[in-house]
PDB file of N, CA and C in Angstrom:
ATOM      1  N   MET A 494      25.507  12.624  -3.453  1.00  0.00           N
ATOM      2  CA  MET A 494      25.337  11.730  -4.578  1.00  0.00           C
ATOM      3  C   MET A 494      26.109  12.305  -5.767  1.00  0.00           C
ATOM      4  N   LYS A 495      26.888  11.491  -6.391  1.00  0.00           N
ATOM      5  CA  LYS A 495      27.673  11.911  -7.539  1.00  0.00           C
ATOM      6  C   LYS A 495      26.774  11.968  -8.776  1.00  0.00           C
ATOM      7  N   THR A 496      26.869  13.082  -9.513  1.00  0.00           N
ATOM      8  CA  THR A 496      26.044  13.207 -10.711  1.00  0.00           C
ATOM      9  C   THR A 496      26.938  13.323 -11.941  1.00  0.00           C
ATOM     10  N   ASN A 497      26.363  12.993 -13.053  1.00  0.00           N
ATOM     11  CA  ASN A 497      27.060  13.052 -14.328  1.00  0.00           C
ATOM     12  C   ASN A 497      26.421  14.178 -15.135  1.00  0.00           C
ATOM     13  N   ARG A 498      27.202  15.175 -15.511  1.00  0.00           N
ATOM     14  CA  ARG A 498      26.687  16.346 -16.213  1.00  0.00           C
ATOM     15  C   ARG A 498      25.959  15.952 -17.497  1.00  0.00           C
ATOM     16  N   ILE A 499      26.527  15.036 -18.252  1.00  0.00           N
ATOM     17  CA  ILE A 499      25.911  14.623 -19.526  1.00  0.00           C
ATOM     18  C   ILE A 499      24.556  13.959 -19.270  1.00  0.00           C
ATOM     19  N   MET A 500      24.511  13.069 -18.282  1.00  0.00           N
ATOM     20  CA  MET A 500      23.238  12.405 -17.977  1.00  0.00           C
ATOM     21  C   MET A 500      22.222  13.411 -17.453  1.00  0.00           C
ATOM     22  N   ASP A 501      22.674  14.385 -16.671  1.00  0.00           N
ATOM     23  CA  ASP A 501      21.761  15.421 -16.186  1.00  0.00           C
ATOM     24  C   ASP A 501      21.177  16.218 -17.344  1.00  0.00           C
ATOM     25  N   GLU A 502      21.984  16.515 -18.346  1.00  0.00           N
ATOM     26  CA  GLU A 502      21.509  17.243 -19.530  1.00  0.00           C
ATOM     27  C   GLU A 502      20.482  16.415 -20.292  1.00  0.00           C
ATOM     28  N   ILE A 503      20.755  15.147 -20.440  1.00  0.00           N
ATOM     29  CA  ILE A 503      19.813  14.251 -21.141  1.00  0.00           C
ATOM     30  C   ILE A 503      18.494  14.197 -20.375  1.00  0.00           C
ATOM     31  N   ARG A 504      18.569  14.016 -19.051  1.00  0.00           N
ATOM     32  CA  ARG A 504      17.356  13.954 -18.230  1.00  0.00           C
ATOM     33  C   ARG A 504      16.523  15.229 -18.344  1.00  0.00           C
ATOM     34  N   SER A 505      17.192  16.371 -18.473  1.00  0.00           N
ATOM     35  CA  SER A 505      16.460  17.637 -18.533  1.00  0.00           C
ATOM     36  C   SER A 505      15.666  17.795 -19.832  1.00  0.00           C
ATOM     37  N   THR A 506      15.979  16.996 -20.856  1.00  0.00           N
ATOM     38  CA  THR A 506      15.269  17.093 -22.130  1.00  0.00           C
ATOM     39  C   THR A 506      14.095  16.121 -22.226  1.00  0.00           C
ATOM     40  N   ILE A 507      13.951  15.255 -21.247  1.00  0.00           N
ATOM     41  CA  ILE A 507      12.891  14.250 -21.275  1.00  0.00           C
ATOM     42  C   ILE A 507      11.584  14.884 -20.799  1.00  0.00           C
ATOM     43  N   SER A 508      10.513  14.598 -21.509  1.00  0.00           N
ATOM     44  CA  SER A 508       9.196  15.153 -21.165  1.00  0.00           C
ATOM     45  C   SER A 508       8.717  14.591 -19.822  1.00  0.00           C
ATOM     46  N   PRO A 509       7.851  15.327 -19.143  1.00  0.00           N
ATOM     47  CA  PRO A 509       7.299  14.827 -17.877  1.00  0.00           C
ATOM     48  C   PRO A 509       6.596  13.479 -18.035  1.00  0.00           C
ATOM     49  N   GLU A 510       5.929  13.272 -19.182  1.00  0.00           N
ATOM     50  CA  GLU A 510       5.232  12.005 -19.423  1.00  0.00           C
ATOM     51  C   GLU A 510       6.226  10.848 -19.517  1.00  0.00           C
ATOM     52  N   MET A 511       7.346  11.103 -20.200  1.00  0.00           N
ATOM     53  CA  MET A 511       8.357  10.058 -20.352  1.00  0.00           C
ATOM     54  C   MET A 511       9.017   9.745 -19.010  1.00  0.00           C
ATOM     55  N   LYS A 512       9.257  10.779 -18.207  1.00  0.00           N
ATOM     56  CA  LYS A 512       9.829  10.558 -16.872  1.00  0.00           C
ATOM     57  C   LYS A 512       8.884   9.702 -16.036  1.00  0.00           C
ATOM     58  N   LEU A 513       7.600  10.015 -16.101  1.00  0.00           N
ATOM     59  CA  LEU A 513       6.607   9.240 -15.351  1.00  0.00           C
ATOM     60  C   LEU A 513       6.568   7.801 -15.829  1.00  0.00           C
ATOM     61  N   GLN A 514       6.630   7.591 -17.139  1.00  0.00           N
ATOM     62  CA  GLN A 514       6.634   6.235 -17.681  1.00  0.00           C
ATOM     63  C   GLN A 514       7.856   5.466 -17.189  1.00  0.00           C
ATOM     64  N   MET A 515       9.010   6.116 -17.192  1.00  0.00           N
ATOM     65  CA  MET A 515      10.228   5.455 -16.722  1.00  0.00           C
ATOM     66  C   MET A 515      10.123   5.096 -15.243  1.00  0.00           C
ATOM     67  N   GLU A 516       9.614   6.013 -14.440  1.00  0.00           N
ATOM     68  CA  GLU A 516       9.449   5.752 -13.012  1.00  0.00           C
ATOM     69  C   GLU A 516       8.484   4.596 -12.770  1.00  0.00           C
ATOM     70  N   MET A 517       7.384   4.574 -13.524  1.00  0.00           N
ATOM     71  CA  MET A 517       6.401   3.503 -13.350  1.00  0.00           C
ATOM     72  C   MET A 517       6.965   2.163 -13.791  1.00  0.00           C
ATOM     73  N   SER A 518       7.730   2.147 -14.878  1.00  0.00           N
ATOM     74  CA  SER A 518       8.330   0.902 -15.355  1.00  0.00           C
ATOM     75  C   SER A 518       9.273   0.329 -14.312  1.00  0.00           C
ATOM     76  N   VAL A 519      10.078   1.189 -13.706  1.00  0.00           N
ATOM     77  CA  VAL A 519      11.003   0.733 -12.664  1.00  0.00           C
ATOM     78  C   VAL A 519      10.221   0.262 -11.440  1.00  0.00           C
ATOM     79  N   SER A 520       9.159   0.968 -11.076  1.00  0.00           N
ATOM     80  CA  SER A 520       8.337   0.569  -9.924  1.00  0.00           C
ATOM     81  C   SER A 520       7.686  -0.790 -10.148  1.00  0.00           C
ATOM     82  N   ILE A 521       7.203  -1.032 -11.359  1.00  0.00           N
ATOM     83  CA  ILE A 521       6.587  -2.331 -11.681  1.00  0.00           C
ATOM     84  C   ILE A 521       7.636  -3.437 -11.576  1.00  0.00           C
ATOM     85  N   ALA A 522       8.803  -3.200 -12.146  1.00  0.00           N
ATOM     86  CA  ALA A 522       9.875  -4.203 -12.074  1.00  0.00           C
ATOM     87  C   ALA A 522      10.257  -4.465 -10.620  1.00  0.00           C
ATOM     88  N   ASN A 523      10.363  -3.411  -9.822  1.00  0.00           N
ATOM     89  CA  ASN A 523      10.705  -3.582  -8.409  1.00  0.00           C
ATOM     90  C   ASN A 523       9.642  -4.369  -7.663  1.00  0.00           C
ATOM     91  N   ARG A 524       8.375  -4.118  -7.986  1.00  0.00           N
ATOM     92  CA  ARG A 524       7.279  -4.861  -7.341  1.00  0.00           C
ATOM     93  C   ARG A 524       7.365  -6.343  -7.682  1.00  0.00           C
ATOM     94  N   ILE A 525       7.664  -6.657  -8.936  1.00  0.00           N
ATOM     95  CA  ILE A 525       7.799  -8.061  -9.336  1.00  0.00           C
ATOM     96  C   ILE A 525       8.961  -8.706  -8.584  1.00  0.00           C
ATOM     97  N   TYR A 526      10.081  -7.992  -8.472  1.00  0.00           N
ATOM     98  CA  TYR A 526      11.222  -8.512  -7.706  1.00  0.00           C
ATOM     99  C   TYR A 526      10.848  -8.765  -6.253  1.00  0.00           C
ATOM    100  N   GLU A 527      10.072  -7.855  -5.655  1.00  0.00           N
ATOM    101  CA  GLU A 527       9.632  -8.032  -4.263  1.00  0.00           C
ATOM    102  C   GLU A 527       8.820  -9.312  -4.105  1.00  0.00           C
ATOM    103  N   ILE A 528       7.905  -9.542  -5.028  1.00  0.00           N
ATOM    104  CA  ILE A 528       7.062 -10.738  -4.956  1.00  0.00           C
ATOM    105  C   ILE A 528       7.917 -11.988  -5.140  1.00  0.00           C
ATOM    106  N   LEU A 529       8.818 -11.958  -6.126  1.00  0.00           N
ATOM    107  CA  LEU A 529       9.692 -13.112  -6.347  1.00  0.00           C
ATOM    108  C   LEU A 529      10.483 -13.430  -5.086  1.00  0.00           C
ATOM    109  N   GLU A 530      11.055 -12.405  -4.480  1.00  0.00           N
ATOM    110  CA  GLU A 530      11.859 -12.615  -3.278  1.00  0.00           C
ATOM    111  C   GLU A 530      11.023 -13.167  -2.133  1.00  0.00           C
ATOM    112  N   ALA A 531       9.834 -12.600  -1.949  1.00  0.00           N
ATOM    113  CA  ALA A 531       8.955 -13.045  -0.866  1.00  0.00           C
ATOM    114  C   ALA A 531       8.535 -14.499  -1.039  1.00  0.00           C
ATOM    115  N   LYS A 532       8.424 -14.939  -2.284  1.00  0.00           N
ATOM    116  CA  LYS A 532       8.004 -16.313  -2.566  1.00  0.00           C
ATOM    117  C   LYS A 532       9.188 -17.264  -2.760  1.00  0.00           C
ATOM    118  N   GLY A 533      10.402 -16.722  -2.658  1.00  0.00           N
ATOM    119  CA  GLY A 533      11.592 -17.560  -2.847  1.00  0.00           C
ATOM    120  C   GLY A 533      11.734 -18.044  -4.281  1.00  0.00           C
ATOM    121  N   MET A 534      11.277 -17.230  -5.226  1.00  0.00           N
ATOM    122  CA  MET A 534      11.321 -17.601  -6.644  1.00  0.00           C
ATOM    123  C   MET A 534      12.429 -16.842  -7.367  1.00  0.00           C
ATOM    124  N   THR A 535      12.805 -17.378  -8.513  1.00  0.00           N
ATOM    125  CA  THR A 535      13.788 -16.727  -9.370  1.00  0.00           C
ATOM    126  C   THR A 535      13.106 -16.278 -10.662  1.00  0.00           C
ATOM    127  N   GLN A 536      13.842 -15.502 -11.448  1.00  0.00           N
ATOM    128  CA  GLN A 536      13.336 -15.111 -12.769  1.00  0.00           C
ATOM    129  C   GLN A 536      13.094 -16.359 -13.611  1.00  0.00           C
ATOM    130  N   LYS A 537      13.934 -17.348 -13.425  1.00  0.00           N
ATOM    131  CA  LYS A 537      13.787 -18.598 -14.188  1.00  0.00           C
ATOM    132  C   LYS A 537      12.467 -19.279 -13.824  1.00  0.00           C
ATOM    133  N   ASP A 538      12.122 -19.280 -12.538  1.00  0.00           N
ATOM    134  CA  ASP A 538      10.849 -19.867 -12.096  1.00  0.00           C
ATOM    135  C   ASP A 538       9.669 -19.131 -12.733  1.00  0.00           C
ATOM    136  N   LEU A 539       9.757 -17.804 -12.735  1.00  0.00           N
ATOM    137  CA  LEU A 539       8.688 -16.999 -13.338  1.00  0.00           C
ATOM    138  C   LEU A 539       8.596 -17.288 -14.833  1.00  0.00           C
ATOM    139  N   ALA A 540       9.730 -17.370 -15.495  1.00  0.00           N
ATOM    140  CA  ALA A 540       9.744 -17.655 -16.940  1.00  0.00           C
ATOM    141  C   ALA A 540       9.053 -18.987 -17.230  1.00  0.00           C
ATOM    142  N   LYS A 541       9.326 -19.992 -16.410  1.00  0.00           N
ATOM    143  CA  LYS A 541       8.691 -21.308 -16.596  1.00  0.00           C
ATOM    144  C   LYS A 541       7.178 -21.210 -16.444  1.00  0.00           C
ATOM    145  N   ARG A 542       6.732 -20.494 -15.425  1.00  0.00           N
ATOM    146  CA  ARG A 542       5.291 -20.357 -15.191  1.00  0.00           C
ATOM    147  C   ARG A 542       4.593 -19.630 -16.344  1.00  0.00           C
ATOM    148  N   LEU A 543       5.325 -18.729 -16.976  1.00  0.00           N
ATOM    149  CA  LEU A 543       4.741 -17.940 -18.060  1.00  0.00           C
ATOM    150  C   LEU A 543       4.955 -18.572 -19.434  1.00  0.00           C
ATOM    151  N   GLY A 544       5.781 -19.620 -19.496  1.00  0.00           N
ATOM    152  CA  GLY A 544       6.096 -20.217 -20.792  1.00  0.00           C
ATOM    153  C   GLY A 544       6.966 -19.298 -21.639  1.00  0.00           C
ATOM    154  N   LYS A 545       7.807 -18.507 -20.973  1.00  0.00           N
ATOM    155  CA  LYS A 545       8.696 -17.565 -21.645  1.00  0.00           C
ATOM    156  C   LYS A 545      10.142 -17.954 -21.382  1.00  0.00           C
ATOM    157  N   THR A 546      11.053 -17.326 -22.111  1.00  0.00           N
ATOM    158  CA  THR A 546      12.471 -17.578 -21.862  1.00  0.00           C
ATOM    159  C   THR A 546      12.934 -16.721 -20.692  1.00  0.00           C
ATOM    160  N   GLU A 547      13.972 -17.170 -20.037  1.00  0.00           N
ATOM    161  CA  GLU A 547      14.538 -16.406 -18.932  1.00  0.00           C
ATOM    162  C   GLU A 547      15.056 -15.050 -19.427  1.00  0.00           C
ATOM    163  N   THR A 548      15.569 -15.040 -20.652  1.00  0.00           N
ATOM    164  CA  THR A 548      16.080 -13.797 -21.244  1.00  0.00           C
ATOM    165  C   THR A 548      14.960 -12.778 -21.402  1.00  0.00           C
ATOM    166  N   GLU A 549      13.792 -13.235 -21.862  1.00  0.00           N
ATOM    167  CA  GLU A 549      12.666 -12.322 -22.044  1.00  0.00           C
ATOM    168  C   GLU A 549      12.203 -11.744 -20.713  1.00  0.00           C
ATOM    169  N   VAL A 550      12.105 -12.586 -19.700  1.00  0.00           N
ATOM    170  CA  VAL A 550      11.692 -12.117 -18.379  1.00  0.00           C
ATOM    171  C   VAL A 550      12.735 -11.153 -17.821  1.00  0.00           C
ATOM    172  N   SER A 551      13.993 -11.440 -18.039  1.00  0.00           N
ATOM    173  CA  SER A 551      15.065 -10.550 -17.591  1.00  0.00           C
ATOM    174  C   SER A 551      14.936  -9.180 -18.243  1.00  0.00           C
ATOM    175  N   ARG A 552      14.606  -9.155 -19.521  1.00  0.00           N
ATOM    176  CA  ARG A 552      14.412  -7.899 -20.245  1.00  0.00           C
ATOM    177  C   ARG A 552      13.230  -7.128 -19.656  1.00  0.00           C
ATOM    178  N   TRP A 553      12.156  -7.852 -19.338  1.00  0.00           N
ATOM    179  CA  TRP A 553      10.988  -7.212 -18.745  1.00  0.00           C
ATOM    180  C   TRP A 553      11.351  -6.556 -17.421  1.00  0.00           C
ATOM    181  N   LEU A 554      12.169  -7.239 -16.637  1.00  0.00           N
ATOM    182  CA  LEU A 554      12.484  -6.770 -15.295  1.00  0.00           C
ATOM    183  C   LEU A 554      13.634  -5.776 -15.256  1.00  0.00           C
ATOM    184  N   SER A 555      14.098  -5.370 -16.418  1.00  0.00           N
ATOM    185  CA  SER A 555      15.173  -4.376 -16.457  1.00  0.00           C
ATOM    186  C   SER A 555      14.666  -2.995 -16.058  1.00  0.00           C
ATOM    187  N   GLY A 556      13.348  -2.800 -16.121  1.00  0.00           N
ATOM    188  CA  GLY A 556      12.771  -1.508 -15.785  1.00  0.00           C
ATOM    189  C   GLY A 556      12.717  -0.566 -16.968  1.00  0.00           C
ATOM    190  N   THR A 557      13.168  -1.034 -18.117  1.00  0.00           N
ATOM    191  CA  THR A 557      13.149  -0.182 -19.311  1.00  0.00           C
ATOM    192  C   THR A 557      12.169  -0.693 -20.356  1.00  0.00           C
ATOM    193  N   HIS A 558      11.609  -1.861 -20.122  1.00  0.00           N
ATOM    194  CA  HIS A 558      10.678  -2.461 -21.083  1.00  0.00           C
ATOM    195  C   HIS A 558       9.274  -1.911 -20.836  1.00  0.00           C
ATOM    196  N   ASN A 559       8.560  -1.590 -21.910  1.00  0.00           N
ATOM    197  CA  ASN A 559       7.197  -1.083 -21.808  1.00  0.00           C
ATOM    198  C   ASN A 559       6.232  -2.265 -21.792  1.00  0.00           C
ATOM    199  N   LEU A 560       5.918  -2.742 -20.591  1.00  0.00           N
ATOM    200  CA  LEU A 560       5.023  -3.893 -20.449  1.00  0.00           C
ATOM    201  C   LEU A 560       3.591  -3.496 -20.781  1.00  0.00           C
ATOM    202  N   THR A 561       2.894  -4.390 -21.461  1.00  0.00           N
ATOM    203  CA  THR A 561       1.480  -4.147 -21.728  1.00  0.00           C
ATOM    204  C   THR A 561       0.674  -4.522 -20.489  1.00  0.00           C
ATOM    205  N   LEU A 562      -0.532  -4.018 -20.424  1.00  0.00           N
ATOM    206  CA  LEU A 562      -1.410  -4.380 -19.317  1.00  0.00           C
ATOM    207  C   LEU A 562      -1.670  -5.884 -19.319  1.00  0.00           C
ATOM    208  N   SER A 563      -1.782  -6.464 -20.494  1.00  0.00           N
ATOM    209  CA  SER A 563      -1.988  -7.903 -20.624  1.00  0.00           C
ATOM    210  C   SER A 563      -0.829  -8.680 -20.002  1.00  0.00           C
ATOM    211  N   THR A 564       0.389  -8.259 -20.293  1.00  0.00           N
ATOM    212  CA  THR A 564       1.560  -8.940 -19.745  1.00  0.00           C
ATOM    213  C   THR A 564       1.619  -8.775 -18.231  1.00  0.00           C
ATOM    214  N   ILE A 565       1.311  -7.586 -17.744  1.00  0.00           N
ATOM    215  CA  ILE A 565       1.310  -7.347 -16.301  1.00  0.00           C
ATOM    216  C   ILE A 565       0.292  -8.264 -15.622  1.00  0.00           C
ATOM    217  N   CYS A 566      -0.873  -8.432 -16.231  1.00  0.00           N
ATOM    218  CA  CYS A 566      -1.903  -9.321 -15.679  1.00  0.00           C
ATOM    219  C   CYS A 566      -1.436 -10.779 -15.683  1.00  0.00           C
ATOM    220  N   LYS A 567      -0.766 -11.200 -16.748  1.00  0.00           N
ATOM    221  CA  LYS A 567      -0.250 -12.566 -16.816  1.00  0.00           C
ATOM    222  C   LYS A 567       0.788 -12.808 -15.731  1.00  0.00           C
ATOM    223  N   ILE A 568       1.674 -11.842 -15.536  1.00  0.00           N
ATOM    224  CA  ILE A 568       2.701 -11.979 -14.494  1.00  0.00           C
ATOM    225  C   ILE A 568       2.044 -12.033 -13.120  1.00  0.00           C
ATOM    226  N   SER A 569       1.074 -11.159 -12.897  1.00  0.00           N
ATOM    227  CA  SER A 569       0.368 -11.124 -11.626  1.00  0.00           C
ATOM    228  C   SER A 569      -0.319 -12.463 -11.339  1.00  0.00           C
ATOM    229  N   ALA A 570      -0.966 -13.026 -12.362  1.00  0.00           N
ATOM    230  CA  ALA A 570      -1.638 -14.321 -12.200  1.00  0.00           C
ATOM    231  C   ALA A 570      -0.625 -15.428 -11.932  1.00  0.00           C
ATOM    232  N   ALA A 571       0.502 -15.387 -12.624  1.00  0.00           N
ATOM    233  CA  ALA A 571       1.537 -16.411 -12.436  1.00  0.00           C
ATOM    234  C   ALA A 571       2.133 -16.338 -11.033  1.00  0.00           C
ATOM    235  N   LEU A 572       2.212 -15.147 -10.479  1.00  0.00           N
ATOM    236  CA  LEU A 572       2.783 -14.976  -9.150  1.00  0.00           C
ATOM    237  C   LEU A 572       1.743 -15.113  -8.041  1.00  0.00           C
ATOM    238  N   GLY A 573       0.477 -14.958  -8.409  1.00  0.00           N
ATOM    239  CA  GLY A 573      -0.587 -15.045  -7.407  1.00  0.00           C
ATOM    240  C   GLY A 573      -0.644 -13.835  -6.496  1.00  0.00           C
ATOM    241  N   ASP A 574      -0.107 -12.726  -6.955  1.00  0.00           N
ATOM    242  CA  ASP A 574      -0.111 -11.483  -6.181  1.00  0.00           C
ATOM    243  C   ASP A 574      -0.336 -10.304  -7.124  1.00  0.00           C
ATOM    244  N   PRO A 575      -1.016  -9.277  -6.647  1.00  0.00           N
ATOM    245  CA  PRO A 575      -1.216  -8.108  -7.501  1.00  0.00           C
ATOM    246  C   PRO A 575       0.089  -7.331  -7.686  1.00  0.00           C
ATOM    247  N   ILE A 576       0.262  -6.809  -8.886  1.00  0.00           N
ATOM    248  CA  ILE A 576       1.436  -5.978  -9.187  1.00  0.00           C
ATOM    249  C   ILE A 576       1.036  -4.520  -9.144  1.00  0.00           C
ATOM    250  N   LEU A 577      -0.116  -4.216  -9.711  1.00  0.00           N
ATOM    251  CA  LEU A 577      -0.623  -2.844  -9.747  1.00  0.00           C
ATOM    252  C   LEU A 577      -1.892  -2.746  -8.929  1.00  0.00           C
ATOM    253  N   GLN A 578      -2.147  -1.530  -8.443  1.00  0.00           N
ATOM    254  CA  GLN A 578      -3.396  -1.263  -7.751  1.00  0.00           C
ATOM    255  C   GLN A 578      -3.939   0.040  -8.291  1.00  0.00           C
ATOM    256  N   VAL A 579      -5.152   0.001  -8.765  1.00  0.00           N
ATOM    257  CA  VAL A 579      -5.796   1.200  -9.284  1.00  0.00           C
ATOM    258  C   VAL A 579      -6.549   1.850  -8.136  1.00  0.00           C
ATOM    259  N   VAL A 580      -6.291   3.115  -7.938  1.00  0.00           N
ATOM    260  CA  VAL A 580      -6.937   3.850  -6.864  1.00  0.00           C
ATOM    261  C   VAL A 580      -8.112   4.611  -7.457  1.00  0.00           C
ATOM    262  N   HIS A 581      -9.277   4.340  -6.931  1.00  0.00           N
ATOM    263  CA  HIS A 581     -10.489   5.005  -7.395  1.00  0.00           C
ATOM    264  C   HIS A 581     -10.920   5.984  -6.317  1.00  0.00           C
ATOM    265  N   GLN A 582     -11.000   7.232  -6.674  1.00  0.00           N
ATOM    266  CA  GLN A 582     -11.417   8.240  -5.712  1.00  0.00           C
ATOM    267  C   GLN A 582     -12.882   8.564  -5.926  1.00  0.00           C
ATOM    268  N   VAL A 583     -13.634   8.445  -4.870  1.00  0.00           N
ATOM    269  CA  VAL A 583     -15.055   8.743  -4.918  1.00  0.00           C
ATOM    270  C   VAL A 583     -15.215  10.229  -4.649  1.00  0.00           C
ATOM    271  N   GLU A 584     -15.987  10.880  -5.502  1.00  0.00           N
ATOM    272  CA  GLU A 584     -16.250  12.301  -5.284  1.00  0.00           C
ATOM    273  C   GLU A 584     -17.091  12.443  -4.033  1.00  0.00           C
ATOM    274  N   SER A 585     -16.641  13.284  -3.154  1.00  0.00           N
ATOM    275  CA  SER A 585     -17.410  13.488  -1.936  1.00  0.00           C
ATOM    276  C   SER A 585     -18.067  14.859  -1.984  1.00  0.00           C
ATOM    277  N   SER A 586     -19.191  14.937  -1.307  1.00  0.00           N
ATOM    278  CA  SER A 586     -19.872  16.228  -1.266  1.00  0.00           C
ATOM    279  C   SER A 586     -19.160  17.095  -0.232  1.00  0.00           C
ATOM    280  N   PRO A 587     -19.267  18.383  -0.365  1.00  0.00           N
ATOM    281  CA  PRO A 587     -18.586  19.257   0.589  1.00  0.00           C
ATOM    282  C   PRO A 587     -19.092  19.035   2.007  1.00  0.00           C
ATOM    283  N   ALA A 588     -18.280  19.394   2.962  1.00  0.00           N
ATOM    284  CA  ALA A 588     -18.642  19.209   4.362  1.00  0.00           C
ATOM    285  C   ALA A 588     -19.796  20.119   4.769  1.00  0.00           C
ATOM    286  N   TYR A 589     -20.099  21.089   3.968  1.00  0.00           N
ATOM    287  CA  TYR A 589     -21.192  22.004   4.258  1.00  0.00           C
ATOM    288  C   TYR A 589     -22.129  22.018   3.059  1.00  0.00           C
ATOM    289  N   GLU A 590     -23.350  22.426   3.282  1.00  0.00           N
ATOM    290  CA  GLU A 590     -24.295  22.501   2.182  1.00  0.00           C
ATOM    291  C   GLU A 590     -24.816  23.927   2.088  1.00  0.00           C
ATOM    292  N   PHE A 591     -25.094  24.328   0.886  1.00  0.00           N
ATOM    293  CA  PHE A 591     -25.628  25.656   0.658  1.00  0.00           C
ATOM    294  C   PHE A 591     -27.134  25.633   0.808  1.00  0.00           C
ATOM    295  N   GLU A 592     -27.670  26.670   1.446  1.00  0.00           N
ATOM    296  CA  GLU A 592     -29.113  26.848   1.525  1.00  0.00           C
ATOM    297  C   GLU A 592     -29.543  27.578   0.261  1.00  0.00           C
ATOM    298  N   PRO A 593     -30.584  27.128  -0.389  1.00  0.00           N
ATOM    299  CA  PRO A 593     -31.027  27.863  -1.564  1.00  0.00           C
ATOM    300  C   PRO A 593     -31.474  29.265  -1.157  1.00  0.00           C
ATOM    301  N   MET A 594     -31.146  30.216  -1.973  1.00  0.00           N
ATOM    302  CA  MET A 594     -31.515  31.594  -1.685  1.00  0.00           C
ATOM    303  C   MET A 594     -32.407  32.103  -2.804  1.00  0.00           C
ATOM    304  N   MET A 595     -33.333  32.968  -2.428  1.00  0.00           N
ATOM    305  CA  MET A 595     -34.200  33.555  -3.430  1.00  0.00           C
ATOM    306  C   MET A 595     -33.989  35.058  -3.430  1.00  0.00           C
ATOM    307  N   ALA A 596     -33.947  35.619  -4.606  1.00  0.00           N
ATOM    308  CA  ALA A 596     -33.857  37.065  -4.703  1.00  0.00           C
ATOM    309  C   ALA A 596     -35.236  37.626  -4.469  1.00  0.00           C
ATOM    310  N   SER A 597     -35.326  38.706  -3.763  1.00  0.00           N
ATOM    311  CA  SER A 597     -36.627  39.309  -3.533  1.00  0.00           C
ATOM    312  C   SER A 597     -36.499  40.811  -3.564  1.00  0.00           C
ATOM    313  N   GLU A 598     -37.645  41.458  -3.751  1.00  0.00           N
ATOM    314  CA  GLU A 598     -37.670  42.909  -3.732  1.00  0.00           C
ATOM    315  C   GLU A 598     -37.720  43.349  -2.284  1.00  0.00           C
ATOM    316  N   PRO A 599     -37.207  44.541  -2.036  1.00  0.00           N
ATOM    317  CA  PRO A 599     -37.293  45.021  -0.658  1.00  0.00           C
ATOM    318  C   PRO A 599     -38.743  45.135  -0.227  1.00  0.00           C
ATOM    319  N   LEU A 600     -38.960  44.834   1.001  1.00  0.00           N
ATOM    320  CA  LEU A 600     -40.319  44.932   1.532  1.00  0.00           C
ATOM    321  C   LEU A 600     -40.720  46.406   1.631  1.00  0.00           C
ATOM    322  N   SER A 601     -41.938  46.686   1.255  1.00  0.00           N
ATOM    323  CA  SER A 601     -42.419  48.070   1.397  1.00  0.00           C
ATOM    324  C   SER A 601     -42.980  48.246   2.796  1.00  0.00           C
ATOM    325  N   ASP A 602     -42.961  49.483   3.227  1.00  0.00           N
ATOM    326  CA  ASP A 602     -43.511  49.769   4.550  1.00  0.00           C
ATOM    327  C   ASP A 602     -45.006  49.472   4.550  1.00  0.00           C
ATOM    328  N   PRO A 603     -45.493  48.865   5.596  1.00  0.00           N
ATOM    329  CA  PRO A 603     -46.946  48.600   5.635  1.00  0.00           C
ATOM    330  C   PRO A 603     -47.735  49.917   5.709  1.00  0.00           C
ATOM    331  N   LYS A 604     -48.871  49.952   5.083  1.00  0.00           N
ATOM    332  CA  LYS A 604     -49.726  51.161   5.079  1.00  0.00           C
ATOM    333  C   LYS A 604     -50.436  51.258   6.415  1.00  0.00           C
ATOM    334  N   PRO A 605     -50.456  52.487   6.990  1.00  0.00           N
ATOM    335  CA  PRO A 605     -51.141  52.633   8.297  1.00  0.00           C
ATOM    336  C   PRO A 605     -52.621  52.628   8.228  1.00  0.00           C
TER     337      PRO A 605
END
C-alpha cells in the first residue's frame, strides 16, 4: 500500500479518541450505504424520505460528518433497518465460587 509521509505525520498527531470517532463515522456511513444498496435506494431516495436535500445527505454519508444520535435514529427509521447496535455485556459470576473461611486458633491438645 502506498503511503504519504505528510498524511502519516498528520495521522500520528491525532488523539486515539479522534481516530475512534473517525473510524465510527466511516463505519456508520458504510452501514447506511449497505442498507441503501440492499434496498435498491439512492441517496436521493433517502433525502426524500427524510425531507432533506440530497446535498445534505451526501455530506452525512461522506464519513466526515459528526451525526447526532437523533439523526442516526431518523435515518434508521427512514430505512427501516438498524444502523447501530449497542452491545450490553452482562456481568457473569466466576466459574468457581469461594467457600467462606473462618480464622481460628490452633486447637489445643485434649487433656488426658
